[in-house]
Coordinates of C-alpha atoms in Angstrom, one line a residue:
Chain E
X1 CA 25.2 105.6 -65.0
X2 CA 26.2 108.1 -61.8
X3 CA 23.5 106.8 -59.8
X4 CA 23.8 102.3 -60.9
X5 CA 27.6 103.2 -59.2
X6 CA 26.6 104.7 -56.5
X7 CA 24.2 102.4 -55.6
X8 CA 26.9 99.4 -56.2
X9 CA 29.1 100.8 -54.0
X10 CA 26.4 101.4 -51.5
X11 CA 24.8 98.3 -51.2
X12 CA 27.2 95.7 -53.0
X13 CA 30.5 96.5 -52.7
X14 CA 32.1 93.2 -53.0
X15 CA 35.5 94.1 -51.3
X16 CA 33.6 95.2 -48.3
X17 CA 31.1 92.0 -48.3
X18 CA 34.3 89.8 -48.9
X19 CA 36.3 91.7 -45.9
X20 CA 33.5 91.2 -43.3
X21 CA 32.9 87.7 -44.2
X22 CA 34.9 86.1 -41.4
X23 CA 33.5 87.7 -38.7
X24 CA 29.8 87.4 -40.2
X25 CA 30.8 83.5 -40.2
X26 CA 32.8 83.3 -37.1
X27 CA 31.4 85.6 -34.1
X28 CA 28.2 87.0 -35.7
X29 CA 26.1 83.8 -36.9
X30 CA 27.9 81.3 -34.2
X31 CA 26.0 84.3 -31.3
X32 CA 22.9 84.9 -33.7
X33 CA 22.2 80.9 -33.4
X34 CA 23.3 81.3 -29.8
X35 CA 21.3 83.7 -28.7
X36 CA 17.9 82.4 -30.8
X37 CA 18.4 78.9 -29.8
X38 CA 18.9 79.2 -26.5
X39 CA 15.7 81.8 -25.9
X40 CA 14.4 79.8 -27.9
X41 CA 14.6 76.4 -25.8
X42 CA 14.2 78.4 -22.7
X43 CA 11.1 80.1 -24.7
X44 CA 9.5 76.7 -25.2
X45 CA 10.2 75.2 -22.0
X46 CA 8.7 78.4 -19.9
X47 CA 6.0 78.5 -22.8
X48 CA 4.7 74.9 -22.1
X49 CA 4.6 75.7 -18.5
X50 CA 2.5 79.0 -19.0
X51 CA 0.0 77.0 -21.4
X52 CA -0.4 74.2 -19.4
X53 CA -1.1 77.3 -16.4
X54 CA -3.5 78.7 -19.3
X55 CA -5.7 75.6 -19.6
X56 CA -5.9 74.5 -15.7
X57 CA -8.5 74.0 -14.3
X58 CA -7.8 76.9 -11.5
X59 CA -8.0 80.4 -11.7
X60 CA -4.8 80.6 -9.5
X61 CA -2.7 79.1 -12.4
X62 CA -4.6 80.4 -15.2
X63 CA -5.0 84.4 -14.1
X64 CA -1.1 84.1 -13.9
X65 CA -0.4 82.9 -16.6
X66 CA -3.0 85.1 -18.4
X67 CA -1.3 88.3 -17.3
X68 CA 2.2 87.3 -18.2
X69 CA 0.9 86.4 -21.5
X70 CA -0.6 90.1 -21.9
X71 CA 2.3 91.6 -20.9
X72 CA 5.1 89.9 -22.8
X73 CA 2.9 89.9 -26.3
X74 CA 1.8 93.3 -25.6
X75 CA 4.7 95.3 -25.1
X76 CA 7.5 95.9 -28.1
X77 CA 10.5 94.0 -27.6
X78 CA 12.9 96.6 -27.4
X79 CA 11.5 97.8 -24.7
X80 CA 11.3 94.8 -23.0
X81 CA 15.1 93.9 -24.0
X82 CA 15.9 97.2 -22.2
X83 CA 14.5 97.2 -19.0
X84 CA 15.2 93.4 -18.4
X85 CA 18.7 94.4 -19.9
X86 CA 19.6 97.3 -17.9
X87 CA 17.2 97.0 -15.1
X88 CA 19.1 93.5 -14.1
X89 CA 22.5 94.7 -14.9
X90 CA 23.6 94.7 -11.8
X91 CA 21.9 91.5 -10.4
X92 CA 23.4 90.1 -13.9
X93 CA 26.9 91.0 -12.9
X94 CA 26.9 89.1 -9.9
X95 CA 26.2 85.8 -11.3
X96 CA 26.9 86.5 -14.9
X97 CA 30.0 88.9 -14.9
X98 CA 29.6 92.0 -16.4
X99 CA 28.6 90.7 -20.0
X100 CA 24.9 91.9 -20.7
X101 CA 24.7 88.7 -23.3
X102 CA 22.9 86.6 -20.6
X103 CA 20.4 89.1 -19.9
X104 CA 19.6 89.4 -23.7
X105 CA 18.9 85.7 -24.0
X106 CA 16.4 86.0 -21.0
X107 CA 14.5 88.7 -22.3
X108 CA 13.8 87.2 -25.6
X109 CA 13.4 83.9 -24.2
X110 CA 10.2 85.8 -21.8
X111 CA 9.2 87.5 -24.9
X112 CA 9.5 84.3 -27.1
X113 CA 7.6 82.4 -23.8
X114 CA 4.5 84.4 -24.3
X115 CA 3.8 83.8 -28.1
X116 CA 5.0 80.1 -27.4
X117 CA 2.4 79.4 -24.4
X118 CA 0.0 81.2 -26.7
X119 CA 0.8 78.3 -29.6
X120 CA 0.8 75.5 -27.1
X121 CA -2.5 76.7 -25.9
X122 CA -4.0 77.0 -28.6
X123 CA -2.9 73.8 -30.2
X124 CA -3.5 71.6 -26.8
X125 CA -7.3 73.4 -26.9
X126 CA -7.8 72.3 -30.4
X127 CA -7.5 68.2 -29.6
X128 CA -10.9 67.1 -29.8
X129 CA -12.5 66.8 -25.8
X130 CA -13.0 63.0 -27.0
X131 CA -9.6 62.4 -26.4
X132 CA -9.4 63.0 -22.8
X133 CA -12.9 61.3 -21.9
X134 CA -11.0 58.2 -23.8
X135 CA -8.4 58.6 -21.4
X136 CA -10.2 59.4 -18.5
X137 CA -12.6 56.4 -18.8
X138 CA -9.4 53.9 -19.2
X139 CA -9.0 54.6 -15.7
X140 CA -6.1 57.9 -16.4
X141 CA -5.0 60.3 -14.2
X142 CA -5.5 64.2 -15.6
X143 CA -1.8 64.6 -15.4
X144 CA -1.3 61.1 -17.6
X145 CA -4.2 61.9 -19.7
X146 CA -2.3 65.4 -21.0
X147 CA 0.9 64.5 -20.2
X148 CA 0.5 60.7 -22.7
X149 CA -1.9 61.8 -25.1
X150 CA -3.3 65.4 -25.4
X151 CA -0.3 67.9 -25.0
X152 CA 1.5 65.8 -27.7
X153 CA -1.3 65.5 -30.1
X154 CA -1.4 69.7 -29.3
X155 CA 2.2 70.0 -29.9
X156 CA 2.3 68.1 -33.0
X157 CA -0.2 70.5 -34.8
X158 CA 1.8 73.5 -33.6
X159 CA 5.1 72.6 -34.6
X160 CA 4.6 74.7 -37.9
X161 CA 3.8 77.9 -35.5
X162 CA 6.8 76.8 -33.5
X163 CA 9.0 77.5 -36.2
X164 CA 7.3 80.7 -37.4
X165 CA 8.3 81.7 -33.9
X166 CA 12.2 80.6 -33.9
X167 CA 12.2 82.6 -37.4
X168 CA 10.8 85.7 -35.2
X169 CA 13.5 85.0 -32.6
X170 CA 16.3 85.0 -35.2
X171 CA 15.3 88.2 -36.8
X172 CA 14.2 89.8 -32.9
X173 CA 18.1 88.5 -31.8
X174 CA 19.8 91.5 -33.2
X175 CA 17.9 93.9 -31.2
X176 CA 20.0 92.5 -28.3
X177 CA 23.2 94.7 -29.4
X178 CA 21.2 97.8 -27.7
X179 CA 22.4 96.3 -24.7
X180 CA 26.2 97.2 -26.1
X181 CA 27.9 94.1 -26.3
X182 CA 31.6 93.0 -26.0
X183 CA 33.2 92.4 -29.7
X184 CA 33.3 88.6 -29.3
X185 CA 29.6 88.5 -28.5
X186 CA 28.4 90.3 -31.2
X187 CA 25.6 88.9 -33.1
X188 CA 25.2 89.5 -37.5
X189 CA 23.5 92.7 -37.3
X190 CA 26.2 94.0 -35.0
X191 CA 29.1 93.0 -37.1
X192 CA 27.9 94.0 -39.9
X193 CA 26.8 97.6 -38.5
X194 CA 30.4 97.8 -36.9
X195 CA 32.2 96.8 -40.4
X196 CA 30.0 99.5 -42.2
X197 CA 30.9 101.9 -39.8
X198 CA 34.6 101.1 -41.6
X199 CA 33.8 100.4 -44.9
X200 CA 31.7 103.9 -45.2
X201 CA 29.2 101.8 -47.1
X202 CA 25.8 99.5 -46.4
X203 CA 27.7 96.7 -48.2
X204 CA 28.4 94.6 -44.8
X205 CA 24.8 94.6 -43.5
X206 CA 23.6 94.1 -47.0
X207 CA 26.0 91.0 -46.3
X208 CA 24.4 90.5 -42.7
X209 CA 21.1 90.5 -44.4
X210 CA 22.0 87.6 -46.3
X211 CA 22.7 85.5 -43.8
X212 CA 19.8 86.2 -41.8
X213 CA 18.0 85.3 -45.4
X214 CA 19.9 81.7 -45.2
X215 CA 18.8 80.8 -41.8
X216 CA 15.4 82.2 -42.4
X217 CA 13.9 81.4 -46.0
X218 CA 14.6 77.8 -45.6
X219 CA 13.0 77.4 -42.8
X220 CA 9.8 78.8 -44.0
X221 CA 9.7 76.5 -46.9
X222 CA 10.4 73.9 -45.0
X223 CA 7.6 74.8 -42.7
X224 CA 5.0 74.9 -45.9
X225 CA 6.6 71.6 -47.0
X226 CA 6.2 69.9 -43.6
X227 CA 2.8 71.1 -42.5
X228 CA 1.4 68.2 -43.5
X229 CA 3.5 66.0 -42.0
X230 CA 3.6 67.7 -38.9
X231 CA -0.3 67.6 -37.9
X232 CA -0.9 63.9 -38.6
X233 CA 2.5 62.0 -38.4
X234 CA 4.0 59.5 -41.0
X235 CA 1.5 58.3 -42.9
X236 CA 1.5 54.2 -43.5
X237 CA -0.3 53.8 -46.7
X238 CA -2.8 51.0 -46.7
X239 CA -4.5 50.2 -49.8
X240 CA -8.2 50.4 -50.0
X241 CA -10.5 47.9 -49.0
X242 CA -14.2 47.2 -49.4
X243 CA -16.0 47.4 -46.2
X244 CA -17.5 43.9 -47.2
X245 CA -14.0 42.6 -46.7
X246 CA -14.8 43.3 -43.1
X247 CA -17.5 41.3 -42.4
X248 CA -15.0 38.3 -43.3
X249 CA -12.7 39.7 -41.5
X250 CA -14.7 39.8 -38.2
X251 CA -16.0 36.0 -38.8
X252 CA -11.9 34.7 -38.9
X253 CA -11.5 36.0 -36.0
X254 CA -11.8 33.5 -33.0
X255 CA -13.7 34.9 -29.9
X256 CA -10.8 34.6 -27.8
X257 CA -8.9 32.3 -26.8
X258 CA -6.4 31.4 -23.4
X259 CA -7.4 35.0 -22.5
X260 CA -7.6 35.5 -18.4
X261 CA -10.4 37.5 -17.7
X262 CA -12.2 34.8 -16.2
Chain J
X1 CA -8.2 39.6 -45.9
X2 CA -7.4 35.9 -44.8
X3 CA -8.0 33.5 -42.1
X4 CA -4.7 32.9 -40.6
X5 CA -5.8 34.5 -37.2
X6 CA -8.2 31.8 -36.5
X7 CA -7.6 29.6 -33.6
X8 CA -9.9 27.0 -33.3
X9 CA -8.2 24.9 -30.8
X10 CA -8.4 26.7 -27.3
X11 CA -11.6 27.2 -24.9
X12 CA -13.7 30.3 -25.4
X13 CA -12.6 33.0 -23.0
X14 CA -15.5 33.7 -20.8
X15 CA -15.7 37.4 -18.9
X16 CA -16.5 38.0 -15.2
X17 CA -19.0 40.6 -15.5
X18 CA -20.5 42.0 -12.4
X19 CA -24.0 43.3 -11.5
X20 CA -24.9 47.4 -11.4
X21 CA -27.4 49.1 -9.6
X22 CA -28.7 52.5 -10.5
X23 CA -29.9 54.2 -7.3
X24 CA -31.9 57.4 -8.1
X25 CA -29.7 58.7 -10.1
X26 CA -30.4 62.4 -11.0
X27 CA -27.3 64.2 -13.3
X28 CA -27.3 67.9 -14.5
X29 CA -25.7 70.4 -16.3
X30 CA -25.8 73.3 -14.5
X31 CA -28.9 74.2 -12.9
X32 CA -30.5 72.2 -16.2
X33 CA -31.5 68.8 -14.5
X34 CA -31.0 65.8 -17.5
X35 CA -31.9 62.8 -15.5
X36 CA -34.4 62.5 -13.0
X37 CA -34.4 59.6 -10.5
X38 CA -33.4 56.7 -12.6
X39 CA -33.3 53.2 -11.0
X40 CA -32.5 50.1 -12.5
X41 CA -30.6 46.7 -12.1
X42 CA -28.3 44.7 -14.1
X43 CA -27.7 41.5 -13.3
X44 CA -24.0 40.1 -13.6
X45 CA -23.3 38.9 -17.5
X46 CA -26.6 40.1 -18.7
X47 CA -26.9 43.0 -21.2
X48 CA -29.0 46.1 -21.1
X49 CA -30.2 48.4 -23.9
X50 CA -31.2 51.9 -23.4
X51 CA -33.4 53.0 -25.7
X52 CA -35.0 56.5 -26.5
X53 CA -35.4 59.9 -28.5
X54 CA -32.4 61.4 -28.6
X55 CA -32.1 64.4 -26.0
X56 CA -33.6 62.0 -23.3
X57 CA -30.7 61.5 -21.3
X58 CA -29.1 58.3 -22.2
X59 CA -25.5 59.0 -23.0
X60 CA -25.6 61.6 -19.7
X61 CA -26.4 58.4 -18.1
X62 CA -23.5 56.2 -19.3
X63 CA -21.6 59.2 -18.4
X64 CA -22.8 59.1 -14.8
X65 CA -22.5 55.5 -14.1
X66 CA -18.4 55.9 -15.2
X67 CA -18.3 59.7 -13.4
X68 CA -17.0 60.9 -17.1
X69 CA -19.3 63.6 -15.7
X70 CA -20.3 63.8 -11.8
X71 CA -24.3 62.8 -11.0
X72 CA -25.6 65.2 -8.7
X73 CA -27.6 62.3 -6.3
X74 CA -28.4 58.7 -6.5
X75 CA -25.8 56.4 -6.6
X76 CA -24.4 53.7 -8.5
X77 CA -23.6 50.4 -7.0
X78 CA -21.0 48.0 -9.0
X79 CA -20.9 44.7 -7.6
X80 CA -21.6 45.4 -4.3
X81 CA -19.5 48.8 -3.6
X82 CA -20.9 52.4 -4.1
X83 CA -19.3 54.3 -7.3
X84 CA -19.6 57.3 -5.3
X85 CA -17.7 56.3 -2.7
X86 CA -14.5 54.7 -5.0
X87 CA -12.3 57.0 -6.3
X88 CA -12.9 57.6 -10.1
X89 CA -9.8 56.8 -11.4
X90 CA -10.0 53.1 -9.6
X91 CA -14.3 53.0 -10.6
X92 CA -13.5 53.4 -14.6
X93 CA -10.7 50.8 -14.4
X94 CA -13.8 48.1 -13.7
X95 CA -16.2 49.9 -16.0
X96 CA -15.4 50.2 -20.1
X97 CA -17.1 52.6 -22.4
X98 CA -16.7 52.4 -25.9
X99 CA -17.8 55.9 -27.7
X100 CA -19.8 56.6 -30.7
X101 CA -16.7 58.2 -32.4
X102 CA -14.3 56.1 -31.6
X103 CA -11.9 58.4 -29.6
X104 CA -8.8 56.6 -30.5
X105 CA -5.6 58.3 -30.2
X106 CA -4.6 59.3 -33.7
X107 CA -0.8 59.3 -33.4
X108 CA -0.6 55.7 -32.6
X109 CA -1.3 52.8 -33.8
X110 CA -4.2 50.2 -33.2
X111 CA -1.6 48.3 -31.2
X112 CA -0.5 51.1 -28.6
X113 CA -3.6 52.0 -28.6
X114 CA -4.8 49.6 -26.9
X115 CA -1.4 48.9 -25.0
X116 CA -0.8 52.5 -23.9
X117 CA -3.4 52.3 -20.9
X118 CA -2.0 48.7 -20.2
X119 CA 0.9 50.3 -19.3
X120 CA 0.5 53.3 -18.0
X121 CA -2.5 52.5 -16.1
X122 CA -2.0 49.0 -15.4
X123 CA 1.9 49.0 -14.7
X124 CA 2.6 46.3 -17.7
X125 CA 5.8 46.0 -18.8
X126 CA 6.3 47.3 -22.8
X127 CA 6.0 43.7 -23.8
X128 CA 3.8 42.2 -21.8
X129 CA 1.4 45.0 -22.6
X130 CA 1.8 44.6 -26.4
X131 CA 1.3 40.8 -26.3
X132 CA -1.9 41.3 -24.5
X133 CA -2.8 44.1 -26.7
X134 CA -2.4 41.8 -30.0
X135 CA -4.5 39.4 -28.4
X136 CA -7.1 41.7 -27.8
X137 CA -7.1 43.1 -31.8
X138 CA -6.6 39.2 -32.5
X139 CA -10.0 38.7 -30.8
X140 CA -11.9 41.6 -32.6
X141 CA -10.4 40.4 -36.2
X142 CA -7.6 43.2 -36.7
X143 CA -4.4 41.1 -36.1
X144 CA -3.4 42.3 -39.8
X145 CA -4.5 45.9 -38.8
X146 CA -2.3 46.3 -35.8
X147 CA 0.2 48.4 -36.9
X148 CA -2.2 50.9 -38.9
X149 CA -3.0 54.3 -37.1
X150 CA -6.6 55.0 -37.1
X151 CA -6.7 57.1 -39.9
X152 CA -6.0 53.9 -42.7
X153 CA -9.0 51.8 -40.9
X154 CA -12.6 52.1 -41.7
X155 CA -14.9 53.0 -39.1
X156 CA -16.1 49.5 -38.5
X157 CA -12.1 48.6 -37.8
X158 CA -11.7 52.0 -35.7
X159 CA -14.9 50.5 -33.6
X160 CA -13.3 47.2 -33.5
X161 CA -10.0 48.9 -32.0
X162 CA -12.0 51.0 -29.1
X163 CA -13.8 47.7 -28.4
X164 CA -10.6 45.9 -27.5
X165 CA -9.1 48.9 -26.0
X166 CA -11.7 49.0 -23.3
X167 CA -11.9 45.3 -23.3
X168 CA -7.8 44.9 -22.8
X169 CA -8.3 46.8 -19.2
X170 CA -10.5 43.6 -18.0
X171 CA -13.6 45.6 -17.1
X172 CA -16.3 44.4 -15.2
X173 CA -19.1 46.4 -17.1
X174 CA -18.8 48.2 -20.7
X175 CA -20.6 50.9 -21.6
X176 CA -21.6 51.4 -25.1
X177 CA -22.6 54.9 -26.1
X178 CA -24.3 54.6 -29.4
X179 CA -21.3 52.8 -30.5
X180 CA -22.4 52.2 -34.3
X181 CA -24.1 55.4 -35.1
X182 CA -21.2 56.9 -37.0
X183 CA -20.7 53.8 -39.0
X184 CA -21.5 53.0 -42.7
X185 CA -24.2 50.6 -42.5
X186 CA -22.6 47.8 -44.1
X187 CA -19.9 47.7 -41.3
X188 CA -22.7 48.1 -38.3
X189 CA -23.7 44.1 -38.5
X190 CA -19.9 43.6 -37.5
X191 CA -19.5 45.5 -34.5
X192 CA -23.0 44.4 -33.5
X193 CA -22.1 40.8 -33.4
X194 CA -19.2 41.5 -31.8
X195 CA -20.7 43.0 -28.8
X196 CA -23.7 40.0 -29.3
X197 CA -20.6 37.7 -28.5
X198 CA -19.3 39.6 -25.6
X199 CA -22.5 39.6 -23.7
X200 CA -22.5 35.8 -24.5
X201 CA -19.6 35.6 -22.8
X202 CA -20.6 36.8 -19.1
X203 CA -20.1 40.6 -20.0
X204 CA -21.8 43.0 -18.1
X205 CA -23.5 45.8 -20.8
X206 CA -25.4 48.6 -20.5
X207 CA -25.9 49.7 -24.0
X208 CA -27.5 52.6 -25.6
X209 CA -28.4 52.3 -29.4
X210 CA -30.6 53.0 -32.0
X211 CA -30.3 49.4 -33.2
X212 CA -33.8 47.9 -32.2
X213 CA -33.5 44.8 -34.1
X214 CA -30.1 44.5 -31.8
X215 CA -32.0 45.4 -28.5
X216 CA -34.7 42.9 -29.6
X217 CA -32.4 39.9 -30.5
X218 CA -29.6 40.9 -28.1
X219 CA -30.8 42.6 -24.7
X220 CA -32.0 41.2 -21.6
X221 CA -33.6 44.1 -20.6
X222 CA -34.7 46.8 -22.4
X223 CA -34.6 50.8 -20.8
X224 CA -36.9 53.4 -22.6
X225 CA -36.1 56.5 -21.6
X226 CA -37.7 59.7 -22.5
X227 CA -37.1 63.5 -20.9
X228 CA -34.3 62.5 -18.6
X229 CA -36.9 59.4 -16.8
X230 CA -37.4 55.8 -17.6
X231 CA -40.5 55.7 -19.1
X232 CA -40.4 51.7 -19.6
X233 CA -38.1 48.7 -18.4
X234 CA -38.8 45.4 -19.3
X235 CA -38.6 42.2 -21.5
X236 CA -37.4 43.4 -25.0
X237 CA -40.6 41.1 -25.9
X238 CA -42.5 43.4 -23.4
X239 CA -41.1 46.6 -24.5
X240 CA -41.6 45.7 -28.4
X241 CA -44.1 44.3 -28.8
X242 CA -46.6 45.5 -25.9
X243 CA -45.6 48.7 -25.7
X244 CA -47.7 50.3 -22.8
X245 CA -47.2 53.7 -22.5
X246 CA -48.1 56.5 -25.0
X247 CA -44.9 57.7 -25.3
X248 CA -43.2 54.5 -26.2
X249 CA -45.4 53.6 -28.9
X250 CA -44.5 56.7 -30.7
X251 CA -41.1 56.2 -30.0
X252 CA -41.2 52.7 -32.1
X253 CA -43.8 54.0 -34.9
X254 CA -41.2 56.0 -36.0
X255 CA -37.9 53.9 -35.1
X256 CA -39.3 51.3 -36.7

């Protein structure tokens, strides 16, 4: 049984899991939902304006927009992380301070901007063209047109993908500790590393892991469970009627009455 | 459903409908040219039918008289004033087009729907513009329907909704692009006699359809059009039932 103890003590060694636990609770998940929900809500924000860039009607908004796209999907995110994270440090320290924790958010809130454009475009290119000419021959602007009725019919469908993505932020937040951050600011992956630097085992990450498994797993589920939902909003439930019904209908109805197109 | 929305007591609302000219109208797509030099009149509060194989131009010409797509020369002259020269946001405020699918807005229901434009193209207060709306789904028989998202209505009731949508705005002309075609037949006779009663009531209509026995009954003027040209205007009695060109009576041998 040499080997089932060694890999206790490796992976679940409860003293360790039980010693880390405040810090997992109190610094590391309080800057891993930080950190993701702030790129992520800077993600979404500079997302809608790159789709909305994506789908113009000019190819002085839309080559843009096509190149950042490219380049933020395209390269990997550590990579990214650290040239934004290094290359700015010193533009950082003058308005930040010398934390690199701001710089972190911004580069996975340009990474997370790309995939996100990428989802709103896709979703506002999937409303049906009927929609627009509807709006268009009531007598709407473009702008209103998208603004009112197609971008959130687009962002409704997408919302699954939208949370796909803050899952992917979650999980991409802990590559932020490359950047070496200051104890307070360190996110769950970074804790735990640092406690199982102590307790000489993988106990604390296996610990870390956990709580990146809380955050995350629900949210899939809820994702599958939502879908629905999601793409066609609340559902009033109207019980079925025969379309003969409606030729009754039409006859109670009055042609109008007091009206003042006249 | 019951008859509570009946109101007998008040005068029929008549509409205001204005005449439209057709000047020459020529539209492509592309280099492809889809209508070729069509002229034609409607007088104020009569109502036109365009009828004609389907590939001959007919909904591109709906689409040109609104600008939902640009013509490329001719004009089109609403009441007196040249389409071309408004600005096409103010031109489709006077003209309404109802569409073969409906194009309702699927998040809201038949109320907004017809109250979102009211507002946010008309300036109407929240209220105001849902009062107005009610009346308008009041007047096409779906006052019990009104807060039911497009999905939970049959296509007949969707139809009805786009009707009053366009009709809430106060146009001056509606434009109705095949507007039963995607209905179950027992629900067409509805919608029919509901546009029958609009052009009753002083409404300009240009309306393209596959309904002859509704362009017989109904029109003022009937349009054949074949291979982006008129090929025949005239009396629906004229176009029916003295059919002069070739291509017409082929048309109705197998229309009807």
């Amino acid at each position: 049984m040499d080997w089932f103890d060694t890999i206790t003590h490796t992976f679940f060694d409860f003293k360790a899991m039980a010693d880390v636990m405040p810090q997992l609770l109190a610094i590391g998940l309080l800057n891993t939902l930080i950190i993701s929900l702030a790129s992520t809500v800077i993600g979404v924000v500079l997302g809608m304006i790159v789709a909305v860039m994506g789908i113009s009607p000019s190819k002085w908004l839309r080559i843009p927009a096509r190149i950042y796209t490219d380049l933020f999907r395209g390269l990997p995110a550590i990579l990214t992380i650290l040239l934004i994270g290094q290359g700015f440090a010193r533009l950082s320290q003058s308005v930040f301070g010398p934390s690199p924790y701001p710089l972190g958010i911004i580069a996975l809130s340009l990474i997370a901007s790309a995939y996100i454009g990428e989802i709103f475009r896709a979703g506002i290119m999937s409303v049906d063209n009927g929609q627009i000419e509807a709006c268009r021959a009531l007598g709407m602007s473009y702008t209103k047109a998208m603004a009112l009725v197609v971008i959130p019919q687009g962002i409704r469908r997408v919302l699954p993908a939208l949370v796909n993505q803050f899952i992917s932020i979650v999980k991409d937040s802990s590559l932020v500790y490359f950047l070496g951050l200051m104890v307070g600011e360190r996110e769950l992956f970074r804790v735990g590393q640092d406690a199982a630097v102590l307790s000489g085992n993988l106990s604390p990450l296996v610990m870390a892991g956990v709580f990146y498994l809380i955050i995350t797993v629900p949210l899939t589920h809820l994702v599958n469970y939502f879908d629905n939902r999601f793409r066609t909003g609340r559902r009033r439930a109207a019980p079925p009627i025969s379309g003969l019904n409606e030729v009754k209908e039409l006859s109670a109805a009055s042609p109008l009455t007091n009206g003042s197109n006249t | 459903m019951s008859n509570s929305t009946n109101t007998a007591s008040a005068d029929v609302e008549t509409f205001r409908g204005s005449s439209l000219e057709l000047k020459n109208l020529s539209m492509a797509y592309g280099d492809i040219e889809v209508l070729r030099n069509v002229s034609f009149t409607i007088a104020p509060g009569t109502t036109t039918c365009i009828i004609g194989p389907s590939g001959s131009g007919k909904s591109t010409l709906l689409r040109g008289i609104n600008r939902l797509h640009e013509p490329k020369s001719g004009d089109v002259i609403l009441d007196g004033d040249s389409a071309l020269g408004l600005k096409p946001d103010i031109l489709r405020r006077r003209i309404g087009m109802v569409f073969q699918h409906f194009n309702l807005f699927p998040d809201h229901i038949a109320l907004e729907n017809v109250a979102l434009s009211l507002r946010n193209v008309k300036g109407m207060s929240r209220a105001e513009s849902k009062e107005r709306a009610m009346r308008r789904l009041v007047e096409v028989g779906l006052a019990e329907r009104s807060e039911h998202r497009p999905r939970d209505l049959s296509g007949g009731q969707q139809q009805r909704v786009a009707i009053a949508r366009a009709l809430a705005m106060e146009p001056e002309v509606m434009l109705f692009d095949e507007a039963t075609s995607a209905l179950d037949p027992e629900l067409v006779k509805g919608v029919l006699t509901l546009m029958a009663g609009l052009g009753g009531r002083g409404m300009t209509m240009a309306v393209v359809t596959h309904e002859m026995g509704f362009a017989r009954k109904v029109a003022d003027q009937v349009i054949f059009m074949d291979e982006g040209e008129v090929v025949e205007a005239g009396s629906p009695e004229d176009l029916f039932d003295r059919p002069k060109s070739d291509r017409l009576q082929r048309f109705l041998s197998e229309v009807l």
